[in-house]
PDB file of C-alpha atoms in Angstrom:
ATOM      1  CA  UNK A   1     -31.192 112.935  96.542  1.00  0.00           C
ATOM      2  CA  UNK A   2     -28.252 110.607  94.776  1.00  0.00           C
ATOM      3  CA  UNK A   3     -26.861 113.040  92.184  1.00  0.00           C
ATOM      4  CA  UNK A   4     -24.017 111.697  90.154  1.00  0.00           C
ATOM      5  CA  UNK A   5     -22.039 114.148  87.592  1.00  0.00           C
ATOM      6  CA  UNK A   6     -20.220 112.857  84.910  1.00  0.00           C
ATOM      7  CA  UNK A   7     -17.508 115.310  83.005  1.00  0.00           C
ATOM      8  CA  UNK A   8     -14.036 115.525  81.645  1.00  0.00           C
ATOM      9  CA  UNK A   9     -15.402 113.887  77.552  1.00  0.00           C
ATOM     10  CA  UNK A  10     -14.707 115.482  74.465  1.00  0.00           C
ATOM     11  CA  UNK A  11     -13.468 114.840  70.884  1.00  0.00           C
ATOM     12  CA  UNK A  12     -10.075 113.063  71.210  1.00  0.00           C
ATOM     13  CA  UNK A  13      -8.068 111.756  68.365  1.00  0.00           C
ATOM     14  CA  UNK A  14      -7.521 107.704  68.106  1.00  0.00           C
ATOM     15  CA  UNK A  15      -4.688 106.624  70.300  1.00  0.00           C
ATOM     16  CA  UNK A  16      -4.809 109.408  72.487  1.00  0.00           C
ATOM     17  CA  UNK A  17      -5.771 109.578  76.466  1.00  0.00           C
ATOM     18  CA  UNK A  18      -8.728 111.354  78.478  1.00  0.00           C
ATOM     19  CA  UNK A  19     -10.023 110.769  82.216  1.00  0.00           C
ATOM     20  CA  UNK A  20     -13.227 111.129  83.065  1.00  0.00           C
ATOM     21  CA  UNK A  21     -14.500 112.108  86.493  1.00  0.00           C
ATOM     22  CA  UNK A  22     -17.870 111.646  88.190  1.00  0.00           C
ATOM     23  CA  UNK A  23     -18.813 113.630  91.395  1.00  0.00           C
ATOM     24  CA  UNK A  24     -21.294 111.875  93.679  1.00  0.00           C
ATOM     25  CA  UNK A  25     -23.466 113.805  96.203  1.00  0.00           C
ATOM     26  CA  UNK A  26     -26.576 112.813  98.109  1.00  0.00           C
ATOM     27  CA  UNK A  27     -25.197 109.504  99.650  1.00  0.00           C
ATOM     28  CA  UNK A  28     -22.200 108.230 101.816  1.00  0.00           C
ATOM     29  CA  UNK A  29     -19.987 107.875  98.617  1.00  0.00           C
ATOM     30  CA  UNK A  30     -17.414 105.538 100.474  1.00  0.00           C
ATOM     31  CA  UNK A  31     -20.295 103.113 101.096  1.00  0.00           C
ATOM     32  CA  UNK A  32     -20.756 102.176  97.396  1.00  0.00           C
ATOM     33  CA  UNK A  33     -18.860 100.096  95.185  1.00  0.00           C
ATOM     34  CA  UNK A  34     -19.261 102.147  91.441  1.00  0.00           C
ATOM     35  CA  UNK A  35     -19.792 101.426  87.855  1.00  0.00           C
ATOM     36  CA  UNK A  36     -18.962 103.329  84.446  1.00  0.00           C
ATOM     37  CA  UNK A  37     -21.043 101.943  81.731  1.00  0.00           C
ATOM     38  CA  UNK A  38     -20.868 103.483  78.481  1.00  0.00           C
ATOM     39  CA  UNK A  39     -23.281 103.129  75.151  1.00  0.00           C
ATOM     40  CA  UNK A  40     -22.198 103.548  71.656  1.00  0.00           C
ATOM     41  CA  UNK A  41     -24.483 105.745  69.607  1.00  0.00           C
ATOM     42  CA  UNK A  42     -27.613 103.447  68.690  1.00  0.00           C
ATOM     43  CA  UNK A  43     -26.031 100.568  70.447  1.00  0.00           C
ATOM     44  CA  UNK A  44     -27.095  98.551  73.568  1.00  0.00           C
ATOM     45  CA  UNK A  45     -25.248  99.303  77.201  1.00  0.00           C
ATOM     46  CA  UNK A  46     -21.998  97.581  77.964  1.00  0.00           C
ATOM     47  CA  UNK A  47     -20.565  97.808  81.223  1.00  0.00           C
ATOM     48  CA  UNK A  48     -16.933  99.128  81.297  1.00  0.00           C
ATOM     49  CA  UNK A  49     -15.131  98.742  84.929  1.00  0.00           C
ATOM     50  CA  UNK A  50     -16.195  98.641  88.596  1.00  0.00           C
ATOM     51  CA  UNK A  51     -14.362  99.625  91.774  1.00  0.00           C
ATOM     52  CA  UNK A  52     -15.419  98.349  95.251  1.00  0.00           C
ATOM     53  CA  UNK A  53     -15.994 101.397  98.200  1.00  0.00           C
ATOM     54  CA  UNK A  54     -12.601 101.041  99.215  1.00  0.00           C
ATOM     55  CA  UNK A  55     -10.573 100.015  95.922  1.00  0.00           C
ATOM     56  CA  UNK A  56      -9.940  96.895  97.018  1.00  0.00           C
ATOM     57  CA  UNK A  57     -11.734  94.932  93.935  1.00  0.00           C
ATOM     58  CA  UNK A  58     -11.327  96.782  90.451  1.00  0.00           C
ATOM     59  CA  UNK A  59     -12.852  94.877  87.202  1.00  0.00           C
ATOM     60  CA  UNK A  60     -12.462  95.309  83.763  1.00  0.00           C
ATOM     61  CA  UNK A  61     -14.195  94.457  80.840  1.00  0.00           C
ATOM     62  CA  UNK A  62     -11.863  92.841  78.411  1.00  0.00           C
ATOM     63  CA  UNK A  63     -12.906  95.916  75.612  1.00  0.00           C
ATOM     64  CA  UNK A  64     -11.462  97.732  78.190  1.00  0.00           C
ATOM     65  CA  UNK A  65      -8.388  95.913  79.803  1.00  0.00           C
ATOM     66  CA  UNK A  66      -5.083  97.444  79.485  1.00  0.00           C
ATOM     67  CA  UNK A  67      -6.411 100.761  78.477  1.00  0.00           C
ATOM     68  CA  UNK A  68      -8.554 101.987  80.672  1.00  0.00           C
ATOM     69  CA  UNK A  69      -8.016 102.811  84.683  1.00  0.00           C
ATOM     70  CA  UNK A  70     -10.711 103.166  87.366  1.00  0.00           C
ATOM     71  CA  UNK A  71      -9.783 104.693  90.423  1.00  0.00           C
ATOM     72  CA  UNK A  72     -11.803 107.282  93.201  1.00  0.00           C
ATOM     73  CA  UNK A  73     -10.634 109.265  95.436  1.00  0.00           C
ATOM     74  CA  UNK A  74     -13.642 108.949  98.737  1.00  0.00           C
ATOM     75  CA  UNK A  75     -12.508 112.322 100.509  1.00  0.00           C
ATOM     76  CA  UNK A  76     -13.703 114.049  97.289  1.00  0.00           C
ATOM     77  CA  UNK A  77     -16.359 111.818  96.507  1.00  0.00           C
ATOM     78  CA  UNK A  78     -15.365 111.557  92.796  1.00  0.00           C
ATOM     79  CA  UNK A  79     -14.755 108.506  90.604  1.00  0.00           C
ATOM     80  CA  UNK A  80     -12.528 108.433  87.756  1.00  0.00           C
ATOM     81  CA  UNK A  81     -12.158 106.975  84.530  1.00  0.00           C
ATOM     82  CA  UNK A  82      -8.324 106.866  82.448  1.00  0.00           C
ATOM     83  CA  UNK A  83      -8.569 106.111  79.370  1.00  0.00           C
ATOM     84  CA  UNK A  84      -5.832 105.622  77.118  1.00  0.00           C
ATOM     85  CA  UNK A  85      -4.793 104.511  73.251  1.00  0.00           C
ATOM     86  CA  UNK A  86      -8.347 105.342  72.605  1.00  0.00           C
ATOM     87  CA  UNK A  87      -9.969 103.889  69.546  1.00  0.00           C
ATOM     88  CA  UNK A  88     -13.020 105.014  67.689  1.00  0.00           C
ATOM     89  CA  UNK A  89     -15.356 101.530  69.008  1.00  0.00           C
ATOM     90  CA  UNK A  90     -14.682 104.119  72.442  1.00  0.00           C
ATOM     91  CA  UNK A  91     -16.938 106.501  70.915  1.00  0.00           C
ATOM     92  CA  UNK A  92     -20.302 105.972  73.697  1.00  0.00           C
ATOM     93  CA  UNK A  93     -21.742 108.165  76.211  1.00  0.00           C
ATOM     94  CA  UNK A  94     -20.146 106.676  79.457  1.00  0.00           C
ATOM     95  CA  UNK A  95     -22.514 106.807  82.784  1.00  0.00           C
ATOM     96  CA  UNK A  96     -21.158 106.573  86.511  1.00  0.00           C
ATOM     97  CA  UNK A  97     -23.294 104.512  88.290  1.00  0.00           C
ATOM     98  CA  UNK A  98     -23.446 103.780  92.172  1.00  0.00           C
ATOM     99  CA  UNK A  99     -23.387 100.147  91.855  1.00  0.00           C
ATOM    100  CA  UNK A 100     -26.551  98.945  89.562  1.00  0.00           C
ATOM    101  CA  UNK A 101     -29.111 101.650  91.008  1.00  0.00           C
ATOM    102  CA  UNK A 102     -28.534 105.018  90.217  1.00  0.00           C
ATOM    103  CA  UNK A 103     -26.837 106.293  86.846  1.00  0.00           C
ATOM    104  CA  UNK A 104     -25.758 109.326  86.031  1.00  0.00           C
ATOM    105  CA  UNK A 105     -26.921 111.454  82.983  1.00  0.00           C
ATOM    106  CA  UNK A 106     -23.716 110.662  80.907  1.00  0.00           C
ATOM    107  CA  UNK A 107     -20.776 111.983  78.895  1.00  0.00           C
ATOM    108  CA  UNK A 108     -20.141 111.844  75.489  1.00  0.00           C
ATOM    109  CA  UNK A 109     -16.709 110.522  74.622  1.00  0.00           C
ATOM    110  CA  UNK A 110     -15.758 111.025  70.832  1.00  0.00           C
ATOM    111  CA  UNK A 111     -13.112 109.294  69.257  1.00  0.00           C
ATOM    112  CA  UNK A 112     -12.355 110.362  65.821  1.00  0.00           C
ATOM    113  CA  UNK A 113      -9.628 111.478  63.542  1.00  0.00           C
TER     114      UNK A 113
ATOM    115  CA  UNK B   1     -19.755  85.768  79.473  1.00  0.00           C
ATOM    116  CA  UNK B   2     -23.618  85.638  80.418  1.00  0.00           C
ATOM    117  CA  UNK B   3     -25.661  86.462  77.617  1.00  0.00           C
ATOM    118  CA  UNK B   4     -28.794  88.246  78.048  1.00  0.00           C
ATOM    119  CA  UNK B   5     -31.522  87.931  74.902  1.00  0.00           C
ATOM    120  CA  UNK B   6     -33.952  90.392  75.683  1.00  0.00           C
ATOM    121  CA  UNK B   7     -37.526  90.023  73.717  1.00  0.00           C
ATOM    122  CA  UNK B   8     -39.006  91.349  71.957  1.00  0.00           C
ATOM    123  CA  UNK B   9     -37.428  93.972  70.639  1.00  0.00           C
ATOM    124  CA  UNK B  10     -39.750  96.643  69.556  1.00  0.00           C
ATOM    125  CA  UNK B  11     -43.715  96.673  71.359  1.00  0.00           C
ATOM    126  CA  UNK B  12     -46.397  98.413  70.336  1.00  0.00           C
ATOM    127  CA  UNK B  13     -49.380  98.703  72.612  1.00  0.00           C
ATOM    128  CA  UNK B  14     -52.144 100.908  73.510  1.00  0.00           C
ATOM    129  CA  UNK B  15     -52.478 102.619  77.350  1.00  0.00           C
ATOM    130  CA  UNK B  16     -54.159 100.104  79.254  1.00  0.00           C
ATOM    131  CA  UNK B  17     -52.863  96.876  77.559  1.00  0.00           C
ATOM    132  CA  UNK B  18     -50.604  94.493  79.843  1.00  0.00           C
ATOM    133  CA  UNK B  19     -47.212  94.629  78.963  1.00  0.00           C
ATOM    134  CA  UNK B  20     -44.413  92.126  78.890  1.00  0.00           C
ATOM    135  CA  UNK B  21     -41.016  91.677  78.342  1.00  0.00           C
ATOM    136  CA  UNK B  22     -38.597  88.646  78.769  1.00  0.00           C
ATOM    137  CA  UNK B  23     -35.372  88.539  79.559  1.00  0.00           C
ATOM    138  CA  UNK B  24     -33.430  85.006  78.746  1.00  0.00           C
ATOM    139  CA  UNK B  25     -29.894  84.684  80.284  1.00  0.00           C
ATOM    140  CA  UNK B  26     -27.435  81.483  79.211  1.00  0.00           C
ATOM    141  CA  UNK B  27     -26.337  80.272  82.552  1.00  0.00           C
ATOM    142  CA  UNK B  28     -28.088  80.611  86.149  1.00  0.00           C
ATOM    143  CA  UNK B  29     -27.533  83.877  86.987  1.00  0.00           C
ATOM    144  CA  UNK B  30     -30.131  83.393  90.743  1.00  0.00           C
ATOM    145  CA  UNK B  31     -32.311  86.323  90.945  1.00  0.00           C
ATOM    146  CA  UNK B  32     -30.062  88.925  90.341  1.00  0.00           C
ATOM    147  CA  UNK B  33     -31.619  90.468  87.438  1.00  0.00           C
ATOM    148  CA  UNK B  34     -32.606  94.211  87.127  1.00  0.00           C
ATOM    149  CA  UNK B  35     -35.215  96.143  84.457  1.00  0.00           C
ATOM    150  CA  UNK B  36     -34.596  99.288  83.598  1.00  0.00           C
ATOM    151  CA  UNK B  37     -36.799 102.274  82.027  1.00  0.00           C
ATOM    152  CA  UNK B  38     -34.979 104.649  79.987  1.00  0.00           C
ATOM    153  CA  UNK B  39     -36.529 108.014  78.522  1.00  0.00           C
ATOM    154  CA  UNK B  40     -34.902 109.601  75.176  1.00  0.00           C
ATOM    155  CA  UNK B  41     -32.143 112.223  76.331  1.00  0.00           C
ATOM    156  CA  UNK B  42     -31.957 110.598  79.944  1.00  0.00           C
ATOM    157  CA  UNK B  43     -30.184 108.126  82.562  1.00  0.00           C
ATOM    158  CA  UNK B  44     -31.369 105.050  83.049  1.00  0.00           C
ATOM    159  CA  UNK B  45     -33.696 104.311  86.318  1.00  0.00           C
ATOM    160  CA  UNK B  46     -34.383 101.845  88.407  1.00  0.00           C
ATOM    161  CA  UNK B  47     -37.222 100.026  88.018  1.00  0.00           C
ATOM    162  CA  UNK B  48     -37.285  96.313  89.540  1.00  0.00           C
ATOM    163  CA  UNK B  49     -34.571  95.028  91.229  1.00  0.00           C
ATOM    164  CA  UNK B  50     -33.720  91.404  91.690  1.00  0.00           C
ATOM    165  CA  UNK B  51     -36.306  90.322  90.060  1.00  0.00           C
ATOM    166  CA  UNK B  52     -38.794  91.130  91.492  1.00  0.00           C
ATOM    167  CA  UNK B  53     -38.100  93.709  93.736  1.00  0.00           C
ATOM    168  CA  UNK B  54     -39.967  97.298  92.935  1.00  0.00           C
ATOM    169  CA  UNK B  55     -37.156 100.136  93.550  1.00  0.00           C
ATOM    170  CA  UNK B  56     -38.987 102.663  95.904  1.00  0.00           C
ATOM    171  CA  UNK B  57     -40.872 105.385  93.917  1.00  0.00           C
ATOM    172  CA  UNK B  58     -41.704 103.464  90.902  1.00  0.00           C
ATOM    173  CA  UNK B  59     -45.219 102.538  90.064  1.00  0.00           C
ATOM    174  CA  UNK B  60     -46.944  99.487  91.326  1.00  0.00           C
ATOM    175  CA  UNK B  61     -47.854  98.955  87.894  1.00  0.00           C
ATOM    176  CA  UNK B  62     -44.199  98.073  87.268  1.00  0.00           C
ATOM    177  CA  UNK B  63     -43.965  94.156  88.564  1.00  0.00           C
ATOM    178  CA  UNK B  64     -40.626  91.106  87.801  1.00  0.00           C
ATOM    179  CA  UNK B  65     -40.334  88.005  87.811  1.00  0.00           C
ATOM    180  CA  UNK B  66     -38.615  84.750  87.426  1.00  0.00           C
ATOM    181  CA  UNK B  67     -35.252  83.150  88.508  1.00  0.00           C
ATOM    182  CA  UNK B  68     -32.690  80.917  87.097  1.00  0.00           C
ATOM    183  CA  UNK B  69     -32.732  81.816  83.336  1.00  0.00           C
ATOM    184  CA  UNK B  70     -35.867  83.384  82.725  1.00  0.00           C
ATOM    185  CA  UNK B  71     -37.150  86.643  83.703  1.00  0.00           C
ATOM    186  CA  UNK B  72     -40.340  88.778  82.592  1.00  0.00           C
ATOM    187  CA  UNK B  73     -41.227  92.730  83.319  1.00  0.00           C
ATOM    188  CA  UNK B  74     -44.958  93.305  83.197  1.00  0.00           C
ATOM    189  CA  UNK B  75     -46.813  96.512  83.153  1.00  0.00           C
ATOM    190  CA  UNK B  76     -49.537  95.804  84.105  1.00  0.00           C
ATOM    191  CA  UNK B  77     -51.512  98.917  82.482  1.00  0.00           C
ATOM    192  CA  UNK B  78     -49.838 100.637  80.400  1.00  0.00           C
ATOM    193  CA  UNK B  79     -49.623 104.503  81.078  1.00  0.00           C
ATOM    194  CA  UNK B  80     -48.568 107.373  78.088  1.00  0.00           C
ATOM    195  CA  UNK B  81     -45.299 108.145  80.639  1.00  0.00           C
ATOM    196  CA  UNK B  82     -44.497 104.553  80.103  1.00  0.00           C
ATOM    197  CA  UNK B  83     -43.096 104.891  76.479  1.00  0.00           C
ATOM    198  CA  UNK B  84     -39.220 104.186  76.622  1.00  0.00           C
ATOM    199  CA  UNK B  85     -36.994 101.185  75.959  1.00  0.00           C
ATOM    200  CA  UNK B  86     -36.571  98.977  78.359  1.00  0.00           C
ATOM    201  CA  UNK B  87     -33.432  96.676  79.631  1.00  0.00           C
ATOM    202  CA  UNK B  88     -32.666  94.065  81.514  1.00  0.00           C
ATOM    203  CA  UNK B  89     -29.086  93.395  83.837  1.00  0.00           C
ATOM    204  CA  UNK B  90     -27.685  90.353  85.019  1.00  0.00           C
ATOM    205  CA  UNK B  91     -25.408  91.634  88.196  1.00  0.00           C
ATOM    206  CA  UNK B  92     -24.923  87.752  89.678  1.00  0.00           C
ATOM    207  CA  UNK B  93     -21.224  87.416  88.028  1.00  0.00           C
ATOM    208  CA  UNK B  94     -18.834  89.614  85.831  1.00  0.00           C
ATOM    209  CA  UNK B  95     -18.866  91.123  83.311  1.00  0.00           C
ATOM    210  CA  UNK B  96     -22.231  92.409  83.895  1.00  0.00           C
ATOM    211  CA  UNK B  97     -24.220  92.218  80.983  1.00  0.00           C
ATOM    212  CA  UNK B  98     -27.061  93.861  79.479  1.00  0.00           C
ATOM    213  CA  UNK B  99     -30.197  92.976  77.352  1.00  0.00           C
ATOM    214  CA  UNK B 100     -30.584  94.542  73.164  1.00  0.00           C
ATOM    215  CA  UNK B 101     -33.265  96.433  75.075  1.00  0.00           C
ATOM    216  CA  UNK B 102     -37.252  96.761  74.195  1.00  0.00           C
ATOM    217  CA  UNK B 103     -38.092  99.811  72.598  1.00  0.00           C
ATOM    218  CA  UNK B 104     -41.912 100.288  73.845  1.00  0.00           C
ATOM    219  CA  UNK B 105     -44.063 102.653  71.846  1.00  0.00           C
ATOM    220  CA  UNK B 106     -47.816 103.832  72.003  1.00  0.00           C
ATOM    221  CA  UNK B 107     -50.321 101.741  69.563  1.00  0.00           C
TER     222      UNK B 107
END
């Protein structure tokens, strides 16, 4: 069974940093290019960043671009999420996702003064 | 960036109805469009994938289609478990985008 766990979100004042992980299980994490997605209380979905299986591609979205840093690391199957000189339009619950299939249940990422 | 107008945006219908849902993206995006069914308090799953692909495990109920610009989700009767809003994902260039999402509710 995929299982993906998101932790590492919080309340964090505006302009300050906080990384995210996600640890995958129940699949050949390697295999997968991954997502983090995030929605804003009451808001739609917007996707955030991807990383191919091997970290060769990396996207942003331009929200995000500048400030935030996806990376993995496959021999601990975890995926990561930097995020720096947060603002409070940061404020979502942020999902992992392998690819576009399976998500995550989420972490809530509070920015606020 | 693709847009994705998802309509409508609130349904109300009774168990047994046929359901639909339209998805409307501003460029060609092929068939690489995904629905998604997501329950208050969890992730999102799965449902149809692109297009009109049925992810394993999901009801046969559950049916896509369309390509190009215009995509649909049917139900094709709807089911109590089947309240939750629903999405649509264009994956065929970046940034992925989503639909506003369908908020489906029992009549």
């Amino acid at each position: 069974e995929v299982q993906l766990v998101e932790s590492g979100g919080g309340l964090v004042q505006p302009g300050r940093s906080l990384k995210l992980s996600c640890v995958a299980s129940g699949f050949t994490f390697s295999n997968y290019g991954m997502n983090w997605i995030r929605q804003a209380p009451g808001k739609g979905l917007e996707w955030v960043a991807y990383i191919s299986s091997g970290s060769s591609y990396i996207y942003y979205a331009e929200t995000v671009k500048g400030r935030f840093t996806i990376s993995r690391d496959n021999a601990k199957n975890t995926l990561y999420l930097q995020m720096t000189s947060l603002r409070s339009e940061d404020t979502a619950l942020y999902y992992c996702a392998r690819h576009v299939t399976y998500w995550g249940q989420g972490v809530m990422v509070t920015v606020s003064s | 960036d693709i847009q994705m107008t998802q309509s409508p945006s609130f349904l109300s219908a009774s168990v047994g109805d046929r359901v639909t849902i339209n998805c409307k993206a501003s460029q060609n995006i092929n068939r690489y469009l995904n629905w998604y069914q997501q329950k208050l308090g969890e992730a999102p799953k799965l449902l149809i994938y692109n297009a009109n692909s049925l992810q394993t495990g999901i009801p046969s109920r559950f049916s896509g289609s369309g390509s190009g610009t215009d995509f649909t989700l049917t139900i094709s009767s709807l089911q109590p478990e089947d309240v939750a809003t629903y999405f649509c994902l264009q994956h065929n260039s970046w940034p992925y985008t989503f639909g506003a999402g369908t908020k489906l509710e029992l009549k």
